[in-house]
XYZ file of C-alpha atoms in Angstrom:
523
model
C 35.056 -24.360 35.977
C 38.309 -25.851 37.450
C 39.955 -22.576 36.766
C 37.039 -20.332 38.564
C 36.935 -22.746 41.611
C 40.552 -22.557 43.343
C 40.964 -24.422 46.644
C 42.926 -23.173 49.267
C 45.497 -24.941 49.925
C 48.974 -24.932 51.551
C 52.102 -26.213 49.833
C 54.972 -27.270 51.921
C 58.342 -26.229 50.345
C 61.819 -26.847 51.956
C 64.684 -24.923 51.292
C 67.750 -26.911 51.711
C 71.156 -25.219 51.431
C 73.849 -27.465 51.241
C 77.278 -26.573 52.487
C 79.901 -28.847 51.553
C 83.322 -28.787 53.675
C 86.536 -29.639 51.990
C 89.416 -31.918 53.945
C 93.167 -30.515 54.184
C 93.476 -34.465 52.921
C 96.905 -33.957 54.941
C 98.969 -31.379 56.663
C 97.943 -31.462 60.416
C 96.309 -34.860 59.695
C 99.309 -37.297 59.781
C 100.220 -35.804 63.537
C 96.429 -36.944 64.017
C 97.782 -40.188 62.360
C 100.454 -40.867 64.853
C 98.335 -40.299 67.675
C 96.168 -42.764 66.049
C 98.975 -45.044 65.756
C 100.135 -45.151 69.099
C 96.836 -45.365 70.573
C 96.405 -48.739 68.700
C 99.808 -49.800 69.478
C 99.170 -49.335 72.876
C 95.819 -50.482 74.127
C 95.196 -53.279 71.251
C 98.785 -54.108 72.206
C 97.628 -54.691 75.599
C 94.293 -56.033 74.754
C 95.208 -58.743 72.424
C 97.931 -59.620 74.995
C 95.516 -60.286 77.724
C 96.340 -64.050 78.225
C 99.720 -62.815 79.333
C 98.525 -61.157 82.346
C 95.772 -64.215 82.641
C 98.720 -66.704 83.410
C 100.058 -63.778 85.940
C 96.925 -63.740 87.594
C 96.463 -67.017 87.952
C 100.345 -67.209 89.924
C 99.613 -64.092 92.133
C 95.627 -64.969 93.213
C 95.919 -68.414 93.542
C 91.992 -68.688 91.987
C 89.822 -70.891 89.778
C 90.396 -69.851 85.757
C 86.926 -69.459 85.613
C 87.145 -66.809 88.661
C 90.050 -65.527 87.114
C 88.854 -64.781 83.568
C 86.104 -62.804 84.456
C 89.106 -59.985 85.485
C 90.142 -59.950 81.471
C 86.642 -60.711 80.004
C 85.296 -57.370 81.590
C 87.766 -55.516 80.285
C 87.422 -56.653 76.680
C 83.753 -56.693 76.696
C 83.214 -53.030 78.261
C 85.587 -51.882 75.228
C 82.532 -52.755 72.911
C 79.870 -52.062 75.585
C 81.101 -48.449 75.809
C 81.621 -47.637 72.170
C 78.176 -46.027 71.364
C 78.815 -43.937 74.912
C 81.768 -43.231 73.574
C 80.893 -41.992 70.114
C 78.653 -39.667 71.508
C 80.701 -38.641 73.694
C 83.165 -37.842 70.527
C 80.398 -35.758 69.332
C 79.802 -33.444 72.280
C 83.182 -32.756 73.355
C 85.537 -33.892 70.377
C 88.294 -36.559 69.890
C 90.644 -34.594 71.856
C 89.062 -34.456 75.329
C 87.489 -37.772 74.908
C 90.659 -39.525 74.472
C 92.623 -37.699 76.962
C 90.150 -38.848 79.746
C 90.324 -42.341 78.383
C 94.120 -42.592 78.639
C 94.264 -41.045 82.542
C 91.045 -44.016 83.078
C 93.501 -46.343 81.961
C 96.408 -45.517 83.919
C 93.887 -44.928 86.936
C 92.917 -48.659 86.153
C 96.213 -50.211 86.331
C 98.004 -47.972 88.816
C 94.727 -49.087 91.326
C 95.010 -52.722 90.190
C 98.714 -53.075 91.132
C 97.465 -52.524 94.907
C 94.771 -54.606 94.833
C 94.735 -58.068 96.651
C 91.429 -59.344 95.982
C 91.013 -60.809 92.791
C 86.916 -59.690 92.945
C 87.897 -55.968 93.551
C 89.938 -56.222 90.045
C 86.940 -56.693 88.350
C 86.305 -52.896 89.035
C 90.032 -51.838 88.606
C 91.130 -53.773 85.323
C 87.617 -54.503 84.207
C 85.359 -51.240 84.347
C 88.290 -49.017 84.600
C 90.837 -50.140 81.947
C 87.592 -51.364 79.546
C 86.404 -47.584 79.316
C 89.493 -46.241 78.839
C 90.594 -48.471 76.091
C 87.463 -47.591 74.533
C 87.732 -44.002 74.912
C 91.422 -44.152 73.504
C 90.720 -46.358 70.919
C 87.368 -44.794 69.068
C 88.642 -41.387 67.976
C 91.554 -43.098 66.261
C 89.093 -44.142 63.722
C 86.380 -41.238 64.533
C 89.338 -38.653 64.154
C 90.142 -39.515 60.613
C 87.296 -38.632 58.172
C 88.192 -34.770 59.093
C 91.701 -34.606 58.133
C 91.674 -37.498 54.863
C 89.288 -37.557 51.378
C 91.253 -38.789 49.050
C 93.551 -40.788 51.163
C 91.625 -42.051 53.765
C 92.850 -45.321 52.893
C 96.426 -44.776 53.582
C 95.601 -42.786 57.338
C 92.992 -45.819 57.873
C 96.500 -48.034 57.183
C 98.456 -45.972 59.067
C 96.883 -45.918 62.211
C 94.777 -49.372 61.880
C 99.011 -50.659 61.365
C 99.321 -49.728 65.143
C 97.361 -52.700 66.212
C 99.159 -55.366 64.001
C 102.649 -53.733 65.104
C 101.637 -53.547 69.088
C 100.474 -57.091 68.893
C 103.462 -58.104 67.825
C 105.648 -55.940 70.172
C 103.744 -55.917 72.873
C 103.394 -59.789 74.098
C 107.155 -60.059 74.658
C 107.854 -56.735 76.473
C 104.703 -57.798 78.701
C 105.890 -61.307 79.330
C 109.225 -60.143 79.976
C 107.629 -57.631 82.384
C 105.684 -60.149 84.215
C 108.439 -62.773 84.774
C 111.107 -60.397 86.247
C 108.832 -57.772 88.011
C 105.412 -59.903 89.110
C 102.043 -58.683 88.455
C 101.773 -55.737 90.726
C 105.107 -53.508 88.670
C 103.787 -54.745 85.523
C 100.658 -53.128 85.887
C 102.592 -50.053 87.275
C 104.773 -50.473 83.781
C 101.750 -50.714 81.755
C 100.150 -47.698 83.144
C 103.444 -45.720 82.567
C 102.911 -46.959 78.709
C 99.196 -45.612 78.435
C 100.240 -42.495 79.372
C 101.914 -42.344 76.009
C 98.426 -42.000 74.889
C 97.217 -39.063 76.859
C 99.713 -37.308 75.590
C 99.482 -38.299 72.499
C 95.533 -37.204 72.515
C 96.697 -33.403 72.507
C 97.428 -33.966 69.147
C 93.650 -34.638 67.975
C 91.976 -31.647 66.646
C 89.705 -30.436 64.023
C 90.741 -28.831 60.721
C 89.623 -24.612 60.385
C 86.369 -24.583 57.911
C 87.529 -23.302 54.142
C 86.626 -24.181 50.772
C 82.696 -23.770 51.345
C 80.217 -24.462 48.329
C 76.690 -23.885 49.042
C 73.600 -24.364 47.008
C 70.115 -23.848 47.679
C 67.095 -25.420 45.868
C 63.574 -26.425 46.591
C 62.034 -29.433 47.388
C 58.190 -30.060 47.956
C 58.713 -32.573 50.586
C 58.067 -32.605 54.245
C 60.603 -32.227 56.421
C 61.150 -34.755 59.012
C 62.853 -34.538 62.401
C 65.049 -37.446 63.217
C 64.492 -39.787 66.522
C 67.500 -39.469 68.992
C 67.258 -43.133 69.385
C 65.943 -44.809 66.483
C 64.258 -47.964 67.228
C 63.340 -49.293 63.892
C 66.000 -51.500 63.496
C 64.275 -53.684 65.658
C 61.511 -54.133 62.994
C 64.093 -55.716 60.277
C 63.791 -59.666 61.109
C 67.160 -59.715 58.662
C 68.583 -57.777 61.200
C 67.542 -59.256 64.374
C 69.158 -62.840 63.385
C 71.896 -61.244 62.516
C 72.888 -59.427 65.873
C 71.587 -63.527 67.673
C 74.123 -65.021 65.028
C 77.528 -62.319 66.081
C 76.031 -63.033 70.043
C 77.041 -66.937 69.326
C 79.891 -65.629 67.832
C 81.093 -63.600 70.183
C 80.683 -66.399 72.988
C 83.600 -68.503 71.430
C 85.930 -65.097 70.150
C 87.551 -64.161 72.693
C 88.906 -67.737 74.371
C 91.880 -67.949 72.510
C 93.174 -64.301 72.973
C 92.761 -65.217 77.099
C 93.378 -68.599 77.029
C 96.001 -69.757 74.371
C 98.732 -68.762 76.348
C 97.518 -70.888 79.338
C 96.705 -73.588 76.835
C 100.294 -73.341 75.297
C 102.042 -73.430 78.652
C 100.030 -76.924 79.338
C 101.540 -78.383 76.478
C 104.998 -77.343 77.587
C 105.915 -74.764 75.221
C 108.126 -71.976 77.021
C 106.600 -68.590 77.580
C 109.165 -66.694 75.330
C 107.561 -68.996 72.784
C 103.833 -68.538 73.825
C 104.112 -64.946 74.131
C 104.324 -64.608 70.063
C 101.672 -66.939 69.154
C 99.234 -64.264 69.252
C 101.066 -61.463 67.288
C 101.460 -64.606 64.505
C 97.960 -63.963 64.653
C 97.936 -60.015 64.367
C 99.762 -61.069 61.227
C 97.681 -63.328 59.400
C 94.865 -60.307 60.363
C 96.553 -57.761 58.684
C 96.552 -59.987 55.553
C 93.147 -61.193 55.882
C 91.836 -57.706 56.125
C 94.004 -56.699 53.460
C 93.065 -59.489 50.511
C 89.446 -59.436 51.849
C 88.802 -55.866 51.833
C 90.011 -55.523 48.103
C 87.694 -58.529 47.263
C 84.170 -57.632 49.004
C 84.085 -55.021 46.553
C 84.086 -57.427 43.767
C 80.816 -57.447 42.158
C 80.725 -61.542 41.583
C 81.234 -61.911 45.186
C 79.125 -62.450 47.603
C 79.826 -60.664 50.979
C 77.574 -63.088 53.425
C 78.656 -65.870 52.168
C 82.515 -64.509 53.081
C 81.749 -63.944 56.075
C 80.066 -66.998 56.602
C 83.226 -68.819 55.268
C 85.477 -66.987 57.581
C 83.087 -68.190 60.658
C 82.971 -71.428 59.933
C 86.718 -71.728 59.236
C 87.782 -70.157 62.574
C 85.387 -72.506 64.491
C 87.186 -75.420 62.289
C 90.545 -73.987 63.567
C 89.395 -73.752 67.138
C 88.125 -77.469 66.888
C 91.157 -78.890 65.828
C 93.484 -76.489 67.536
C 93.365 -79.211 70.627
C 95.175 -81.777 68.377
C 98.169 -80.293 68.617
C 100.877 -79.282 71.156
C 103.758 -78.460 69.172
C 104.558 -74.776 68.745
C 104.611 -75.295 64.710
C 101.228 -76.558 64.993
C 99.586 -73.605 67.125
C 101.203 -71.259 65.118
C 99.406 -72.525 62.160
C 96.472 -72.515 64.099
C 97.058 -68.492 65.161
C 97.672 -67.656 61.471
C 94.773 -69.554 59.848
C 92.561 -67.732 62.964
C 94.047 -64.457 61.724
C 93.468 -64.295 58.497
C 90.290 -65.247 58.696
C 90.121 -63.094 61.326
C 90.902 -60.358 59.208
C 88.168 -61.197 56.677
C 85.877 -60.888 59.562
C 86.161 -57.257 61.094
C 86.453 -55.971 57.632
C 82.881 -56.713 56.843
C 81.193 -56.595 59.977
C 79.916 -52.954 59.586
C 79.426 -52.893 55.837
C 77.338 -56.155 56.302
C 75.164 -54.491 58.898
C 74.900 -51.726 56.220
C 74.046 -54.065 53.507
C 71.014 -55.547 55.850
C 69.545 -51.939 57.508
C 70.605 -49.702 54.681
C 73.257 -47.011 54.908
C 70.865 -44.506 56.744
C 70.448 -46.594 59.743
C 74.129 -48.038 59.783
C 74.777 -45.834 63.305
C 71.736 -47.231 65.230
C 72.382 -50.636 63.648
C 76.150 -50.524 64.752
C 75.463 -49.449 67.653
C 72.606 -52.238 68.418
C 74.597 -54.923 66.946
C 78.055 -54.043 69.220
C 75.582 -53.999 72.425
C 74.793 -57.884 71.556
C 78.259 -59.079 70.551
C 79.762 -57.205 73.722
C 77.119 -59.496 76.359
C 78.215 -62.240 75.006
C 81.679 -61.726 74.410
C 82.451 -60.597 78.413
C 80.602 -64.285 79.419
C 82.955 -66.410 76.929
C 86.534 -66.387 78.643
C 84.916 -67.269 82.024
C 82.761 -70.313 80.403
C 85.906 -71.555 79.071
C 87.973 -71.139 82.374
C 84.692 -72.822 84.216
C 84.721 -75.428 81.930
C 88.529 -76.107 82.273
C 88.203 -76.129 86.051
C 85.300 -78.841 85.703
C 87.007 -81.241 83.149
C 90.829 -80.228 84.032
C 91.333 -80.245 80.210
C 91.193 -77.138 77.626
C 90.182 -79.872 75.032
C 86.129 -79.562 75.837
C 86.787 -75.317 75.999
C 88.016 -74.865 72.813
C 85.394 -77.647 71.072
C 82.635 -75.022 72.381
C 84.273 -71.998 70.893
C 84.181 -73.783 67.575
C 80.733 -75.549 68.313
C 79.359 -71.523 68.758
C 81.375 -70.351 65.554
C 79.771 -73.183 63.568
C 76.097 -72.357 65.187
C 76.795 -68.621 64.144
C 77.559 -69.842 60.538
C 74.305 -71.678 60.124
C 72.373 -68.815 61.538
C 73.495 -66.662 59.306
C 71.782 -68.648 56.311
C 68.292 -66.939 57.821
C 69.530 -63.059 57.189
C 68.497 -63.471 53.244
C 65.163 -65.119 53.348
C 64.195 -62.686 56.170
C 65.199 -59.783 54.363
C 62.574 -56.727 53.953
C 61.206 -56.929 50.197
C 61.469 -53.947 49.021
C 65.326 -53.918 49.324
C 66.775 -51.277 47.385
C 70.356 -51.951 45.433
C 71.617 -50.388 42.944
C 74.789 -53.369 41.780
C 77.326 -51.195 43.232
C 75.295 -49.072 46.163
C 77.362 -46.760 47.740
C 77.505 -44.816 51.031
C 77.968 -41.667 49.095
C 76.948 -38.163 49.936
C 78.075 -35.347 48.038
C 81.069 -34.861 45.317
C 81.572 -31.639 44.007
C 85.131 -32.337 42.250
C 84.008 -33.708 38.542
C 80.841 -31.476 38.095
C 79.644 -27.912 38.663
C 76.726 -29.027 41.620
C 76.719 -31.417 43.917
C 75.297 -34.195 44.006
C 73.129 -36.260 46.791
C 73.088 -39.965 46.245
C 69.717 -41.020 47.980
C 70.045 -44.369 49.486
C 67.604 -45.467 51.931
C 66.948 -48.346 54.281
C 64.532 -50.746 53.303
C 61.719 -49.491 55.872
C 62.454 -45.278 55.679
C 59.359 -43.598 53.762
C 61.611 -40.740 53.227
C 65.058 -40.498 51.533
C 67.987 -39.136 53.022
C 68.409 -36.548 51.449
C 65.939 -34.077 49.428
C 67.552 -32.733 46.595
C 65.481 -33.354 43.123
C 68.405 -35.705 41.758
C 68.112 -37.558 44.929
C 64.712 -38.264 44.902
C 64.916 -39.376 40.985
C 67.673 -41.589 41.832
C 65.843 -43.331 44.761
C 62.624 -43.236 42.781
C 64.601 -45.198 40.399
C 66.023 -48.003 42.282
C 62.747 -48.483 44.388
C 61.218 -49.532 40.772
C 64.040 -51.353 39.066
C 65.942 -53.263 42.131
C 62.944 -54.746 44.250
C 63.198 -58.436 44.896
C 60.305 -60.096 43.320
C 58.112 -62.362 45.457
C 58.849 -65.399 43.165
C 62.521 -65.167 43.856
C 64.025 -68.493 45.438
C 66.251 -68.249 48.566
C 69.258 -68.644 46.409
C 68.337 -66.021 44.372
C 68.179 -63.951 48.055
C 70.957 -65.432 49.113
C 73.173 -64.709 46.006
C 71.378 -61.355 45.528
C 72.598 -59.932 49.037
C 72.295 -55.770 48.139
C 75.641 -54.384 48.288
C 74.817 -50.565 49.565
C 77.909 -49.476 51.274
C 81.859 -49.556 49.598
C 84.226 -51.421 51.270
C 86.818 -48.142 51.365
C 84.457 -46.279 53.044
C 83.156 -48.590 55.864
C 86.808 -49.413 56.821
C 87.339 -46.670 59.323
C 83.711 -46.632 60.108
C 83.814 -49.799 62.046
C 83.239 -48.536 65.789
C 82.665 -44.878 64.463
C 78.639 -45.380 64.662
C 78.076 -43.045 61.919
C 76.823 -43.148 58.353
C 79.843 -44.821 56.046
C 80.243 -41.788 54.191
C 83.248 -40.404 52.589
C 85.029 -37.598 54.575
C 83.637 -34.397 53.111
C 80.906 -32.929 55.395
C 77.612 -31.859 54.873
C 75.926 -29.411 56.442
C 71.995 -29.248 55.620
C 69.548 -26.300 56.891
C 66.258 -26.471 56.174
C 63.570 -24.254 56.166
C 60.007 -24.773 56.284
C 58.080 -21.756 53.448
C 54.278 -21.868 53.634
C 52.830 -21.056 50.905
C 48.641 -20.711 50.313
């Protein structure tokens, strides 16, 4: 009777064809990495060397430090504020374009605030102007690499991420030096000369020509599903939402040394060729700390959160007690201990985001979570200068960074019990797409966020494989909140999130893939 009796009905089908996109994985690519290079060399140089020009300020305007600060603050905060701009921006027109027009902002910006005799009207100059363009020269040095580098993407992501550590350290002399014989006004002239290094060296971004195409096509009876332009369900993970509150409080306190240390330094009657390195001894205990701490979040008997809950706590310690001392020796201990912990710090910031909304939603999460730490970070340096001006002392400034470090810290201890339950973690997740190089077809690796109803991808194996860790790695309501808290899912590699950290996409590995889809009906 079953057989005799057919209902009509329609069976989606979607054909997928997969087109995989191999990297040159050099060639052309290292001329990308030098561009990379000297962009970080240049603006982080600059950036990181920001209490330099604070003390310069302060001598040429005559103002408050909290009036003062907000010039610098604005600059370093619109550098995150821009980035998801910026990325899409990346997207439209390309790397190229994107961080020629950044480097010609920034010389605009400096070349403008050399003139400028109002300390208010440098808010717009230095602030707006110089904060976009750092951000526009900065993100496709990261953004640029995953098209030129497979198999060494860690070395470029060395390479060019080296520019920072190196400009730190070069750059606070050359601009002290610069500021003591020439004044304020030709050291921003200088400065602007410098970034035009960096529009020049944009010409050398560009993509690689397409070759080396695999495609297969297969069938998959699932729906296909068009994704949001902004996605907004982020917002629903409570995990997530105490996270971006915790890196706000964070952010409140980061930022005071970089603009005031110098200032701070100079109080305690420690020369300014001495002051001027203090914060490239930091760039130095950074490069370590991302170093050592990058190899070890991949561990699997360590646990990421409570890392970077360490590193927190530690750097509002170091902030605390940075005020006992006023001896170079002692703030250079200070600077290094802040660096390296520093270092553990930036390198899981994005892969801990990942681990919380799932690799799928790591853009919008990155995105969401840089828009929090970037209100809070421009308001920090001028609290601290306001604060200053109030007690005449640094002393209560530097107790409030570490007071918001050490709020951040116990914040944090929220993120597991909040977490969604059906969390899905495989031991060793990975932000993994397709590899075609040790078997015959490609395979998808179907990772999803804890609140997605569909994978992200729709091949049979990835279906299976989510299927799989849905039923075997959901926490189980009986769990205690050590058991959460030691249980953090690890879903995204440590290699591949390193040069995703401001790129707002999906930590992938470099090769591309291209996925049509077409809907068959079928009655």
């Amino acid at each position: 009777m079953g057989k005799n009796t057919k209902d009509s009905k329609e069976i989606e089908k979607v054909q997928v064809e997969i087109e995989v996109r191999s990297v040159p994985d050099g060639g052309w690519g290292w001329f990308v990495c030098l561009a990379g290079f000297i962009a970080q060399f240049v603006v982080l140089g600059i950036q990181n060397n920001t209490g330099i020009l604070y003390k310069a300020l302060l001598e040429e305007f005559k103002t408050s430090k909290g009036e003062t600060a907000w010039v610098l603050s604005i600059g370093l905060g619109m550098m995150f504020l821009f980035a998801p701009v910026t990325s899409a921006l990346c997207e439209r027109v390309g790397c190229r374009v994107v961080a020629f027009l950044g480097g010609l902002l920034g010389v605009l910006g400096f070349v403008l605030s050399s003139f400028v005799k109002d300390i208010h009207r440098l808010y717009l100059t230095f602030g707006v102007l110089w904060g976009i363009g750092a951000s526009m020269s900065y993100l496709p040095t990261l953004r640029s690499l995953p098209y030129w580098f497979e198999r060494r993407i860690g070395l470029a992501n060395g390479i060019v991420t080296a520019g920072s550590g190196v400009g730190t350290i070069a750059m606070g002399p050359i601009m002290q030096l610069t500021v003591n014989y020439l004044g304020f006004s030709n050291a921003a002239r200088v400065l602007g000369g410098t970034l035009s290094i960096c529009t020049i060296g944009a010409l050398l971004y560009r993509i690689p020509s397409q070759t080396g195409k695999e495609v297969e096509k297969m069938e998959e009876t699932v729906k296909p599903r068009k994704p949001p332009m902004f996605d907004f369900s982020v917002f629903k993970n409570k995990a997530f939402l105490v996270w971006c509150i915790s890196l706000s409080a964070f952010m409140m306190g980061y930022f005071v040394p970089f603009v005031h240390l110098p200032a701070y330094a100079e109080e305690c009657g420690i020369p300014n060729s001495q002051s001027s390195t203090l914060i490239g001894m930091m760039s130095v205990g950074s490069t370590f700390g991302r170093l050592f701490f990058g190899k070890l979040g991949d561990h699997p008997r360590v646990n990421r959160l409570y890392c970077f809950q360490m590193s927190m706590l530690i750097i509002g310690v170091a902030n605390t007690l940075s005020t006992l001392t006023k001896s170079y020796a002692g703030l250079a201990v200070y600077m290094v201990v802040f660096g390296v912990f520093d270092g553990c710090y930036v390198v899981l910031l994005a892969v801990l985001c990942a681990d919380i909304v799932g690799v799928d939603k790591v853009a919008a999460g990155i995105g969401v979570q840089f828009f929090f730490m970037a209100i809070t970070s421009i308001a920090g340096p001028p609290l601290a200068g306001m604060i200053y001006d109030l007690s005449q002392s640094y002393q209560i400034a530097f107790y409030v960074a570490g007071a918001c470090s050490t709020v951040a810290t116990c914040l944090l201890f929220l993120v597991p019990a909040l977490m969604p339950q059906d969390t899905c973690d495989d031991g060793r997740g990975r932000a993994e797409t397709v590899h075609s190089g040790t078997s015959d077809k490609p395979l998808l690796d179907g990772i999803r966020s804890p609140d997605s109803s569909i994978p992200t991808t729709s091949t049979k194996a990835s279906l299976g494989s989510c299927q799989k860790l849905n039923s075997n790695m959901r926490l189980a309501p009986s769990q205690s909140y050590l058991d959460r808290y030691w249980g953090m899912p690890k879903r995204a590699s440590m290699g591949a999130s390193m040069a995703s950290l401001l790129s707002f996409a999906p930590l992938q590995p470099a090769r591309e893939v291209l996925v049509v889809v077409e809907k068959v009906s079928q009655v």
